[in-house]
């Protein structure tokens, strides 16, 4: 029973990342009808937003510290981040410690900007071209973005720790009445899960309860009619692209303490997120979220040692296997609408 | 000639001549000059031109003709490689065993994957092939280790049975792939003044096979079968209504292109008997997509051009380092020189993929027909002048009597 719960918990954080990326992919596909192979790159850029913010905050200048000496006995030069000068050392240190959560604020405007520029500058010209062309151009864009990041940040993973307060683990089992230390779970992963649930809820609420969201939903159903009513649907769809980019970026920024960001993390997640979208049903937002969590948990169950012993290698292929079965038996996916991209 | 019309015959002849004289054509600079780094005439690279040419030609039969975009072709390359190495281990070091086995294995593998994947079209097909390729990669890396030797990659060893050739050499060295005794690594170097040219046996083996593969692809393009595949691309529904089932045709195209990929894999291990799982990674499948699109999908010569282009610049660009750049811009004043080097630096050396990505995007955006279309446009630019002159002339000729 304990191991059962552990596997579910382990699946949740990966599932959250899948769900967030797949949500953005589905938003873009549902609104603009574009298959965005560069979405993984957006996830990666979000992660590097956190890295960049960390570097910006620790920008420092050197001062003489009279209380310390170096090995020659001269007064030592100490690096002091500028942020200490502005907020004082204590608050400054706290801010640096909280880089990753703060990067949310930094990543939102950056990612919306990236998304809007991407849509207006490139993808807009591909609405009328075949899906294959869209796949190809976004695939090319993904390569370019990832290589740019590699040129600036190098090829090695960059460790980005969570705040000190969240480094420990949470004894989850005690809550459920098990023995202590049987079900423990890192705080940050728990936070990541809660964070992703909040983001998903926010996106759904935005679409469901605001006028803007209502217009977007109407546009998803029938773009032409909405346009005929005198609404500039293109501009709203552009903003939705920005929003989808921001969702992917936030998923990436908060994921950094779990997995140190490197330049090809986007590609690694992209393939799986596509599978998630397909399993959930192309164009269905709840389907994408559901499939994200389900596949995350499924993957984590498949990597239990008992399962691997019975079916070796299943942990590597289970997601693809599910995708193949779903595509062949129920092409519209778990929650896809009838007739949407079913052939 | 050979059942080709005049235009195709000329194209085919050009390719044959290029393949035969490539060691000369690709080595235009004297070997001790500063431009020698742009020479591409060494055996390893020339073999890669041909092998990836075969790979891309095969991919083009599927994507160029039917429009089905497969993102999993590397799986067949990998399967072919493994089959080839196993033949070396089990039967003997003749490359014919390896090539035959790799084509057959890749064909069977493609038949299986294609049978399932082709039930869907469009993006779903792309994702299905991607999923299968990633699955093969993951399995080759982990569970199938007895067959694939996992992370290390499949290699030859001393105690392989090699039943057709008996025990391995007494001095303990590993045997070398050969064609009836002609070792693929045998190279004859010809020195002509300041130039030196390498003639490699493996290269010419690849060359003959590549020419055969290219010929086959021309015949497929011009056959009624090729016409059917084009029909699948242009309008599958209408094809259905005419009472034709597109599935067998697309499946045949998929298997053929898978066999080409397997052939490329078999040749790869014939040149260097080592097969690793990373050959199946989906970025490898992406590479062949890049080659085909860059050269021109759906054209005969496009994929070959694209493969050559990418492999050439991959080698040349990645060899340009900061030192070379400083040499190039040495004529500029110091500040400018450093600025130029700084600007160019991200695009060369290790940044070659960035250049490739940008180039690929530009091609997809502005030149959907690839390099071939670019060539045609330039050709038309020169020809148009004459034509407009003529057109003006005839227009005038017609106008005068009416007046």
XYZ file of C-alpha atoms in Angstrom:
746
model
C 0.000 0.000 0.000
C 2.781 2.399 0.929
C 4.673 1.703 -2.260
C 1.456 2.180 -4.175
C 1.046 5.687 -2.783
C 4.705 6.469 -3.370
C 4.353 5.579 -7.026
C 1.310 7.782 -7.419
C 3.162 10.661 -5.777
C 6.239 10.086 -7.922
C 4.098 10.153 -11.007
C 2.470 13.416 -10.043
C 5.382 15.784 -10.582
C 6.281 14.425 -13.999
C 2.602 14.252 -14.798
C 2.243 17.906 -13.833
C 4.932 18.904 -16.281
C 3.352 16.798 -19.020
C -0.066 18.249 -18.265
C 1.154 21.847 -18.395
C 3.053 21.418 -21.657
C 0.231 19.444 -23.229
C -2.253 22.090 -22.100
C -0.283 24.751 -23.967
C 0.068 22.551 -27.029
C -3.657 21.907 -27.071
C -4.456 25.588 -26.614
C -2.342 26.424 -29.632
C -3.748 23.607 -31.677
C -7.317 24.360 -30.693
C -7.129 28.082 -31.367
C -4.722 28.411 -34.250
C -4.795 24.919 -35.695
C -1.022 24.747 -35.631
C 1.025 21.761 -34.547
C 3.797 23.404 -32.579
C 6.981 21.344 -32.456
C 8.730 24.281 -30.783
C 6.658 23.973 -27.634
C 9.304 21.931 -25.873
C 11.731 24.731 -26.625
C 9.378 27.156 -24.864
C 9.432 24.887 -21.805
C 13.213 24.983 -21.932
C 13.322 28.768 -22.331
C 11.132 29.042 -19.246
C 13.641 26.962 -17.315
C 16.429 29.214 -18.495
C 14.426 32.238 -17.359
C 15.000 30.946 -13.851
C 18.711 30.493 -14.579
C 18.959 33.988 -16.021
C 17.181 35.534 -13.074
C 19.569 33.709 -10.772
C 22.522 35.161 -12.656
C 21.036 38.650 -12.665
C 20.412 38.565 -8.933
C 23.923 37.415 -8.144
C 25.588 40.072 -10.300
C 28.182 41.393 -7.931
C 31.000 43.822 -7.471
C 34.145 43.335 -5.438
C 34.831 45.175 -2.205
C 37.625 44.997 0.335
C 36.652 43.124 3.432
C 38.881 44.320 6.283
C 37.785 41.565 8.645
C 39.159 38.799 6.410
C 42.555 38.270 4.869
C 43.723 36.056 2.057
C 46.612 33.644 2.360
C 49.205 36.433 1.917
C 47.780 38.427 4.772
C 46.368 41.203 2.592
C 42.756 42.257 3.040
C 40.591 39.958 0.966
C 38.439 41.037 -1.941
C 34.916 39.769 -1.441
C 32.207 39.598 -4.058
C 29.072 41.363 -2.968
C 25.918 41.096 -5.064
C 24.394 44.438 -5.948
C 21.179 43.228 -4.458
C 22.787 43.385 -0.985
C 23.419 47.098 -1.516
C 19.798 47.716 -2.413
C 17.959 45.582 0.104
C 20.611 44.977 2.724
C 22.402 41.666 3.205
C 19.638 39.736 4.959
C 16.790 40.496 2.625
C 19.182 40.239 -0.307
C 20.243 36.746 0.680
C 16.602 35.720 1.021
C 15.811 37.073 -2.424
C 18.668 35.124 -3.955
C 17.554 32.039 -2.090
C 14.053 32.426 -3.518
C 15.228 32.774 -7.110
C 13.109 29.976 -8.503
C 9.744 31.115 -7.126
C 10.602 34.700 -8.073
C 11.372 33.618 -11.585
C 7.634 33.125 -12.055
C 7.264 36.898 -12.117
C 10.197 37.186 -14.471
C 9.117 34.361 -16.769
C 5.539 35.490 -17.396
C 6.310 38.704 -19.311
C 9.307 37.159 -21.060
C 7.374 34.122 -22.220
C 4.336 36.098 -23.355
C 6.672 38.309 -25.359
C 8.452 35.303 -26.861
C 5.145 33.684 -27.705
C 3.650 36.769 -29.331
C 6.782 37.456 -31.347
C 6.869 33.834 -32.454
C 3.254 33.888 -33.571
C 3.319 37.258 -35.298
C 6.746 36.814 -36.797
C 6.651 33.251 -38.007
C 3.706 31.002 -37.369
C 1.112 33.469 -38.728
C 2.480 32.813 -42.204
C 1.842 29.102 -41.904
C -1.886 28.916 -41.185
C -2.763 28.195 -44.763
C 0.070 25.771 -45.413
C -0.206 22.013 -44.802
C 0.368 20.502 -41.353
C 3.612 18.979 -42.571
C 5.017 22.445 -43.284
C 3.969 23.670 -39.851
C 5.669 20.707 -38.230
C 8.819 21.318 -40.242
C 9.119 25.032 -39.599
C 8.458 24.709 -35.875
C 10.899 21.807 -35.737
C 13.487 24.099 -37.327
C 12.613 26.828 -34.849
C 13.043 24.378 -31.979
C 16.552 23.552 -33.207
C 17.416 27.227 -33.531
C 16.119 28.132 -30.061
C 17.883 25.233 -28.444
C 21.162 26.044 -30.155
C 20.917 29.702 -29.143
C 20.464 28.659 -25.533
C 23.402 26.285 -25.901
C 25.558 29.088 -27.291
C 24.818 31.294 -24.284
C 24.623 28.806 -21.435
C 26.786 25.922 -22.589
C 25.868 22.296 -22.910
C 26.063 21.238 -19.277
C 23.084 21.114 -16.926
C 22.978 24.115 -14.611
C 21.979 23.246 -11.037
C 19.273 25.591 -9.788
C 18.343 24.828 -6.178
C 14.974 25.374 -4.584
C 14.731 27.767 -1.619
C 16.307 26.469 1.592
C 12.926 26.190 3.260
C 11.742 23.602 0.735
C 14.778 21.372 0.439
C 13.622 18.712 2.856
C 11.071 15.994 2.437
C 7.565 15.748 3.681
C 6.479 12.704 5.639
C 3.301 12.047 3.796
C 2.572 8.665 5.360
C 1.962 10.077 8.841
C -1.004 12.018 7.515
C -2.572 8.818 6.276
C -1.811 6.855 9.399
C 1.223 4.863 8.212
C 4.459 4.493 10.095
C 6.777 7.491 9.887
C 9.343 7.533 7.059
C 7.481 5.060 4.895
C 5.970 7.560 2.490
C 8.213 10.564 2.168
C 8.056 13.072 -0.623
C 10.269 16.091 -1.363
C 8.583 19.382 -0.544
C 9.448 20.934 -3.855
C 7.706 18.226 -5.845
C 4.617 18.702 -3.770
C 4.808 22.434 -4.456
C 5.266 21.775 -8.144
C 2.142 19.672 -8.200
C 0.091 22.264 -6.321
C 1.496 24.994 -8.553
C 0.531 23.170 -11.709
C -2.962 22.505 -10.418
C -3.320 26.230 -9.670
C -2.089 27.177 -13.158
C -4.390 24.700 -14.831
C -7.331 25.923 -12.783
C -6.425 29.521 -13.637
C -6.318 28.793 -17.358
C -9.666 27.035 -17.240
C -11.217 29.791 -15.148
C -9.850 32.380 -17.543
C -11.417 30.612 -20.490
C -14.677 29.897 -18.696
C -15.460 33.022 -16.719
C -14.037 36.010 -18.586
C -15.422 37.692 -21.670
C -12.085 37.303 -23.345
C -12.130 33.572 -22.647
C -15.674 33.308 -23.921
C -14.709 34.947 -27.210
C -11.724 32.633 -27.523
C -13.897 29.589 -26.937
C -16.364 30.831 -29.493
C -13.492 31.349 -31.907
C -12.277 27.795 -31.286
C -15.718 26.507 -32.215
C -16.290 28.705 -35.244
C -13.636 31.180 -36.113
C -15.339 32.618 -39.164
C -18.598 33.520 -37.489
C -16.819 35.230 -34.618
C -14.857 37.223 -37.158
C -18.061 38.185 -38.948
C -19.433 39.573 -35.684
C -16.772 42.240 -35.876
C -14.410 40.765 -33.302
C -10.708 40.828 -34.021
C -10.228 37.137 -33.325
C -6.686 37.040 -34.707
C -5.432 39.379 -32.014
C -7.043 37.292 -29.308
C -5.573 34.097 -30.722
C -2.156 35.726 -30.751
C -2.577 36.500 -27.067
C -3.632 32.901 -26.470
C -0.397 31.800 -28.084
C 1.429 34.071 -25.657
C -0.545 32.541 -22.815
C 0.270 29.019 -23.932
C 3.925 29.989 -24.116
C 3.716 31.415 -20.602
C 2.166 28.205 -19.270
C 4.979 26.162 -20.824
C 7.541 28.665 -19.527
C 6.205 28.541 -15.971
C 6.210 24.758 -16.089
C 9.864 24.943 -17.105
C 10.895 27.591 -14.583
C 9.430 25.735 -11.626
C 10.812 22.410 -12.849
C 14.422 23.554 -12.524
C 15.021 22.328 -8.946
C 13.690 18.885 -9.886
C 15.802 18.551 -12.990
C 18.758 20.848 -13.707
C 18.029 22.657 -16.955
C 20.047 21.797 -20.026
C 19.557 22.817 -23.614
C 17.924 19.618 -24.839
C 15.390 19.192 -22.036
C 12.767 20.712 -24.325
C 13.173 18.048 -26.980
C 13.046 15.324 -24.339
C 9.729 16.567 -23.036
C 8.312 17.470 -26.431
C 7.968 13.940 -27.758
C 6.229 12.783 -24.615
C 3.944 15.810 -24.539
C 2.822 15.093 -28.065
C 1.988 11.594 -27.027
C 0.059 13.055 -24.095
C -1.905 15.370 -26.381
C -2.765 12.531 -28.696
C -3.838 10.260 -25.866
C -5.935 13.016 -24.345
C -7.524 13.896 -27.646
C -6.349 16.536 -30.063
C -7.935 19.865 -29.207
C -9.428 18.814 -25.867
C -8.091 20.808 -22.898
C -9.407 18.570 -20.103
C -8.192 15.566 -22.061
C -4.667 16.954 -22.189
C -4.583 17.522 -18.432
C -6.097 14.150 -17.610
C -3.786 12.296 -19.966
C -0.767 14.196 -18.610
C -1.364 13.057 -15.048
C -2.455 9.570 -16.056
C 0.614 8.922 -18.165
C 2.916 10.392 -15.532
C 1.505 8.033 -12.914
C 1.483 5.118 -15.343
C 5.134 5.671 -16.104
C 5.987 5.733 -12.458
C 4.092 2.475 -11.829
C 5.850 0.862 -14.745
C 9.213 1.637 -13.177
C 8.413 -0.298 -9.988
C 10.906 -3.122 -9.653
C 8.158 -5.751 -9.366
C 6.695 -4.658 -12.678
C 10.053 -4.501 -14.425
C 10.813 -8.023 -13.282
C 7.674 -9.381 -14.916
C 7.882 -7.352 -18.115
C 11.443 -6.134 -18.628
C 11.857 -2.737 -20.228
C 8.235 -1.751 -19.772
C 9.192 1.467 -17.961
C 10.887 2.750 -21.102
C 8.093 2.081 -23.524
C 4.845 2.152 -21.603
C 3.869 5.661 -22.718
C 4.502 4.948 -26.367
C 2.690 1.662 -26.096
C -0.363 3.373 -24.638
C -0.219 5.982 -27.389
C -0.087 3.352 -30.103
C -2.996 1.425 -28.631
C -5.065 4.597 -28.211
C -4.322 5.830 -31.701
C -5.310 2.549 -33.238
C -8.431 1.833 -31.245
C -9.762 5.272 -30.361
C -8.128 7.828 -32.625
C -9.928 10.782 -31.107
C -8.239 10.082 -27.787
C -9.722 9.887 -24.306
C -11.786 13.056 -24.438
C -11.485 14.286 -28.002
C -14.547 15.575 -29.777
C -15.940 13.523 -32.592
C -14.719 14.568 -36.000
C -11.787 16.718 -34.866
C -8.636 15.455 -36.615
C -9.869 11.924 -36.513
C -8.429 10.526 -39.711
C 19.017 4.405 -72.203
C 18.259 1.835 -69.482
C 14.591 2.646 -69.818
C 15.063 6.288 -68.851
C 13.941 9.202 -70.912
C 16.524 11.702 -72.073
C 16.259 14.129 -69.162
C 16.461 11.424 -66.511
C 19.246 9.729 -68.430
C 21.314 12.897 -68.335
C 20.624 13.354 -64.629
C 21.595 9.747 -63.967
C 24.782 10.109 -65.992
C 25.703 13.255 -64.083
C 25.286 11.406 -60.793
C 27.370 8.471 -62.052
C 30.148 10.780 -63.222
C 30.045 12.713 -59.957
C 30.324 9.518 -57.931
C 33.216 8.196 -60.008
C 35.210 11.404 -59.977
C 34.239 12.622 -56.504
C 37.738 12.045 -55.099
C 38.976 14.628 -57.596
C 36.040 17.027 -57.483
C 35.949 17.200 -53.710
C 39.675 17.876 -53.406
C 40.099 21.082 -55.374
C 42.719 22.609 -53.105
C 46.373 21.532 -52.781
C 46.856 19.515 -49.621
C 49.271 21.925 -47.953
C 47.477 25.167 -48.803
C 45.483 27.087 -46.215
C 42.295 26.192 -48.061
C 42.917 22.473 -47.635
C 40.459 22.407 -44.743
C 37.682 22.839 -47.271
C 38.662 19.656 -49.012
C 36.073 16.961 -48.535
C 37.801 14.250 -50.479
C 38.785 11.958 -47.647
C 37.256 8.478 -47.615
C 35.301 8.711 -44.377
C 33.371 11.810 -45.429
C 32.823 10.671 -49.004
C 31.366 7.404 -47.751
C 29.035 9.370 -45.529
C 27.866 11.457 -48.498
C 26.825 8.328 -50.308
C 25.340 6.496 -47.357
C 23.221 9.424 -46.262
C 22.376 9.990 -49.899
C 20.871 6.502 -50.021
C 19.064 7.125 -46.744
C 17.569 10.381 -48.038
C 16.661 8.956 -51.440
C 14.728 6.229 -49.661
C 13.024 8.672 -47.331
C 12.050 10.727 -50.341
C 10.213 7.788 -51.871
C 7.904 7.872 -48.882
C 7.702 11.577 -48.048
C 8.301 13.098 -51.447
C 5.812 10.925 -53.271
C 3.094 10.117 -50.750
C 3.455 13.101 -48.417
C 3.524 10.873 -45.311
C 6.010 12.532 -42.962
C 7.738 9.824 -40.969
C 9.685 10.876 -37.911
C 10.963 7.409 -37.190
C 13.129 6.380 -40.085
C 16.224 6.178 -37.942
C 14.779 2.989 -36.446
C 15.319 1.232 -39.773
C 18.822 2.615 -40.058
C 19.542 1.222 -36.607
C 17.893 -2.133 -37.297
C 19.911 -2.441 -40.492
C 23.119 -1.636 -38.632
C 22.505 -4.264 -35.970
C 21.608 -6.877 -38.576
C 24.799 -6.057 -40.478
C 27.060 -6.430 -37.480
C 25.387 -9.702 -36.529
C 26.086 -11.060 -39.997
C 29.737 -10.121 -39.583
C 29.759 -11.916 -36.273
C 27.894 -15.026 -37.370
C 28.653 -15.608 -41.035
C 31.770 -13.790 -42.099
C 33.278 -10.500 -43.041
C 31.932 -10.234 -46.573
C 29.919 -7.031 -46.871
C 27.374 -8.765 -49.086
C 26.101 -10.812 -46.121
C 25.731 -7.681 -44.046
C 23.981 -5.651 -46.728
C 21.558 -8.409 -47.666
C 20.665 -9.081 -44.059
C 20.239 -5.426 -43.178
C 17.945 -4.778 -46.122
C 15.814 -7.803 -45.267
C 15.620 -7.084 -41.543
C 14.836 -3.418 -42.084
C 12.210 -4.373 -44.639
C 10.468 -6.736 -42.233
C 10.664 -4.174 -39.462
C 9.223 -1.535 -41.777
C 6.463 -3.888 -42.812
C 5.447 -4.315 -39.187
C 5.659 -0.625 -38.233
C 4.147 0.541 -41.494
C 1.235 -1.866 -41.254
C 0.244 -0.297 -37.951
C 1.253 3.334 -38.517
C -0.374 3.689 -41.914
C -3.795 3.213 -40.375
C -3.568 6.911 -39.588
C -2.426 9.811 -41.695
C -1.156 13.344 -41.212
C 0.182 14.303 -37.816
C -0.985 11.042 -36.250
C 1.182 9.102 -38.644
C 4.167 11.268 -37.723
C 3.566 10.695 -34.025
C 3.052 6.947 -34.453
C 6.311 6.523 -36.318
C 8.025 8.728 -33.753
C 6.627 6.593 -30.945
C 7.781 3.369 -32.591
C 11.266 4.736 -33.198
C 11.603 5.976 -29.630
C 10.397 2.618 -28.396
C 12.978 0.790 -30.487
C 15.645 3.136 -29.173
C 14.630 2.609 -25.565
C 14.450 -1.149 -26.000
C 17.762 -1.357 -27.839
C 19.291 0.618 -25.016
C 17.937 -1.478 -22.188
C 16.127 -4.787 -22.556
C 17.519 -5.969 -25.844
C 21.072 -5.731 -24.539
C 21.804 -9.386 -25.405
C 21.187 -8.484 -29.035
C 22.317 -4.880 -29.154
C 24.940 -4.769 -26.420
C 23.227 -1.734 -24.897
C 25.243 1.360 -24.214
C 28.543 0.021 -25.484
C 27.159 -0.735 -28.897
C 27.491 -3.940 -30.869
C 31.083 -4.714 -31.829
C 33.066 -7.516 -33.383
C 35.054 -9.692 -31.064
C 37.683 -12.426 -31.186
C 35.429 -15.341 -30.358
C 32.681 -14.707 -32.887
C 31.849 -17.931 -34.743
C 32.021 -16.588 -38.340
C 31.021 -20.009 -39.633
C 31.783 -19.283 -43.273
C 35.326 -18.153 -42.600
C 36.517 -20.178 -39.657
C 38.632 -18.848 -36.830
C 39.823 -15.276 -36.754
C 43.343 -14.160 -37.484
C 46.061 -15.761 -35.420
C 47.715 -12.499 -34.403
C 44.631 -11.491 -32.442
C 43.602 -8.545 -34.588
C 39.963 -8.105 -35.432
C 38.976 -8.955 -38.996
C 38.005 -6.176 -41.381
C 34.881 -6.059 -43.568
C 35.705 -6.823 -47.162
C 34.105 -7.619 -50.494
C 35.536 -10.986 -51.601
C 38.884 -10.114 -50.088
C 38.912 -6.433 -51.026
C 39.034 -4.647 -47.685
C 36.688 -1.667 -47.446
C 39.331 0.425 -45.770
C 41.913 -0.213 -48.503
C 42.911 3.167 -49.879
C 45.122 4.087 -52.763
C 46.594 7.564 -52.524
C 47.532 9.324 -55.732
C 49.888 12.279 -55.475
C 49.747 14.723 -58.346
C 52.040 17.630 -57.689
C 50.678 19.503 -54.701
C 47.398 17.620 -54.768
C 46.737 14.247 -53.264
C 43.661 12.141 -53.980
C 42.386 9.152 -52.042
C 40.715 6.255 -53.772
C 39.004 4.088 -51.227
C 37.561 0.653 -51.886
C 34.722 1.155 -49.438
C 33.810 4.399 -51.125
C 33.467 2.758 -54.496
C 31.443 -0.114 -53.057
C 29.092 2.490 -51.585
C 29.205 4.308 -54.903
C 28.028 1.347 -56.926
C 25.231 0.651 -54.477
C 24.224 4.288 -54.331
C 24.046 4.459 -58.122
C 21.874 1.365 -58.152
C 19.654 2.851 -55.457
C 19.382 6.110 -57.339
C 18.492 4.282 -60.539
C 15.831 2.345 -58.681
C 14.391 5.554 -57.310
C 14.207 7.092 -60.811
C 12.389 4.030 -62.049
C 9.980 4.158 -59.125
C 9.330 7.852 -59.725
C 8.506 7.251 -63.365
C 6.532 4.028 -62.914
C 2.751 3.622 -62.674
C 3.388 2.698 -59.057
C 5.015 6.099 -58.528
C 2.018 7.702 -60.156
C -0.239 5.970 -57.636
C 1.888 7.287 -54.782
C 1.561 10.803 -56.142
C -2.167 10.271 -56.289
C -2.108 9.426 -52.584
C -0.369 12.720 -51.914
C -2.585 14.919 -54.030
C -5.972 13.566 -52.997
C -6.471 10.356 -51.150
C -10.228 10.681 -50.959
C -10.609 10.979 -54.693
C -8.394 7.961 -55.094
C -10.717 6.045 -52.814
C -13.713 7.095 -54.866
C -12.101 5.852 -58.059
C -12.123 2.444 -56.458
C -8.447 2.196 -55.571
C -7.257 1.239 -52.138
C -4.303 3.495 -51.246
C -3.144 1.363 -48.301
C -1.139 -1.281 -50.251
C 0.620 1.427 -52.234
C 1.594 3.495 -49.217
C 2.643 0.385 -47.328
C 4.818 -0.673 -50.247
C 6.379 2.798 -50.356
C 6.979 2.663 -46.596
C 8.645 -0.740 -46.810
C 10.789 0.312 -49.768
C 11.978 3.424 -48.007
C 12.603 1.387 -44.866
C 14.723 -1.007 -46.924
C 16.731 1.908 -48.299
C 17.313 3.055 -44.739
C 18.371 -0.468 -43.789
C 20.726 -0.533 -46.755
C 22.281 2.697 -45.525
C 22.660 1.145 -42.080
C 24.251 -1.977 -43.567
C 26.717 0.120 -45.529
C 27.523 2.148 -42.430
C 28.604 -0.948 -40.531
C 30.421 -2.253 -43.592
C 32.627 0.805 -43.428
C 32.977 0.739 -39.668
C 31.670 -2.417 -37.960
C 30.048 -0.818 -34.949
C 26.367 -0.235 -34.232
C 24.991 1.799 -31.350
C 21.497 2.550 -30.122
C 21.900 6.306 -30.605
C 21.572 5.644 -34.328
C 17.856 5.156 -33.640
C 17.336 8.383 -31.713
C 14.618 10.586 -33.130
C 16.999 13.451 -33.800
C 18.589 11.113 -36.339
C 15.205 10.738 -38.002
C 14.961 14.519 -37.937
C 18.286 14.718 -39.733
C 17.067 12.783 -42.737
C 13.948 14.947 -42.817
C 16.207 18.008 -42.889
C 18.263 16.557 -45.727
C 15.272 15.728 -47.867
C 13.513 19.054 -47.355
C 16.681 21.079 -47.755
C 17.498 19.421 -51.044
C 13.929 19.349 -52.289
C 11.325 16.759 -51.381
C 9.655 15.016 -54.271
C 12.499 15.684 -56.673
C 14.916 13.033 -57.837
C 18.212 14.705 -57.150
C 17.082 16.824 -54.177
C 17.689 14.359 -51.360
C 21.148 13.506 -52.669
C 22.010 17.190 -52.829
C 20.588 17.787 -49.378
C 22.520 14.896 -47.852
C 25.738 16.053 -49.475
C 25.133 19.644 -48.475
C 24.436 18.891 -44.825
C 27.254 16.401 -44.413
C 29.746 18.682 -46.172
C 28.947 21.748 -44.138
C 28.686 19.748 -40.949
C 32.306 18.764 -41.443
C 33.608 22.049 -42.732
C 31.721 24.360 -40.396
C 32.556 22.408 -37.323
C 36.216 22.691 -38.163
C 36.210 26.497 -38.315
C 37.387 27.733 -34.935
C 38.220 31.187 -33.630
C 41.769 30.985 -34.912
C 40.574 30.459 -38.471
C 38.104 33.289 -38.084
C 40.837 35.639 -36.920
C 42.809 34.720 -40.004
C 39.868 35.478 -42.238
C 39.114 38.867 -40.777
C 42.755 39.816 -40.274
C 42.491 42.510 -42.939
C 40.072 44.486 -40.760
C 41.212 46.858 -38.013
C 41.568 45.109 -34.652
C 38.300 46.245 -33.118
C 36.306 45.270 -36.171
C 38.140 41.993 -36.420
C 37.196 41.006 -32.903
C 33.648 42.188 -33.443
C 33.299 40.114 -36.603
C 34.779 37.057 -34.932
C 32.401 37.554 -32.038
C 29.456 37.831 -34.424
C 30.338 34.834 -36.533
C 31.524 32.652 -33.680
C 28.105 31.272 -32.578
C 27.379 30.046 -36.101
C 30.479 27.986 -36.742
C 32.391 25.312 -34.905
C 30.105 23.743 -32.349
C 27.337 26.126 -33.362
C 26.901 24.456 -36.727
C 23.465 23.190 -35.760
C 22.316 26.766 -35.273
C 23.274 27.613 -38.853
C 21.598 24.441 -40.026
C 18.410 25.247 -38.140
C 18.251 28.793 -39.523
C 18.976 27.569 -43.022
C 16.322 24.904 -42.726
C 13.732 27.422 -41.535
C 14.572 29.774 -44.374
C 14.179 26.956 -46.867
C 10.829 25.865 -45.438
C 9.546 29.448 -45.355
C 10.765 30.832 -48.648
C 11.745 27.874 -50.762
C 9.421 24.940 -50.097
C 10.957 23.087 -53.031
C 14.414 23.169 -51.466
C 17.739 23.702 -53.187
C 16.383 22.211 -56.413
C 13.676 24.850 -56.594
C 16.273 27.502 -55.802
C 18.358 26.292 -58.722
C 15.343 26.287 -61.009
C 14.430 29.827 -59.980
C 17.926 31.074 -60.682
C 17.862 29.255 -63.995
C 14.552 30.851 -64.865
C 15.903 34.273 -63.967
C 18.493 33.931 -66.698
C 16.128 32.375 -69.176
C 13.275 34.779 -68.638
C 15.007 37.612 -70.429
C 15.192 35.665 -73.641
C 11.620 34.468 -73.294
C 10.199 37.927 -72.685
C 12.135 39.167 -75.682
C 10.629 36.416 -77.757
C 7.184 36.963 -76.330
C 7.440 40.668 -77.077
C 8.601 39.816 -80.567
C 5.707 37.477 -81.293
C 3.241 39.882 -79.722
C 4.481 42.582 -82.019
C 4.414 40.186 -84.937
C 0.782 39.459 -84.226
C -0.123 43.048 -83.665
C 1.262 44.470 -86.845
C -1.088 42.773 -89.281
C -4.103 43.804 -87.254
C -3.234 47.425 -87.443
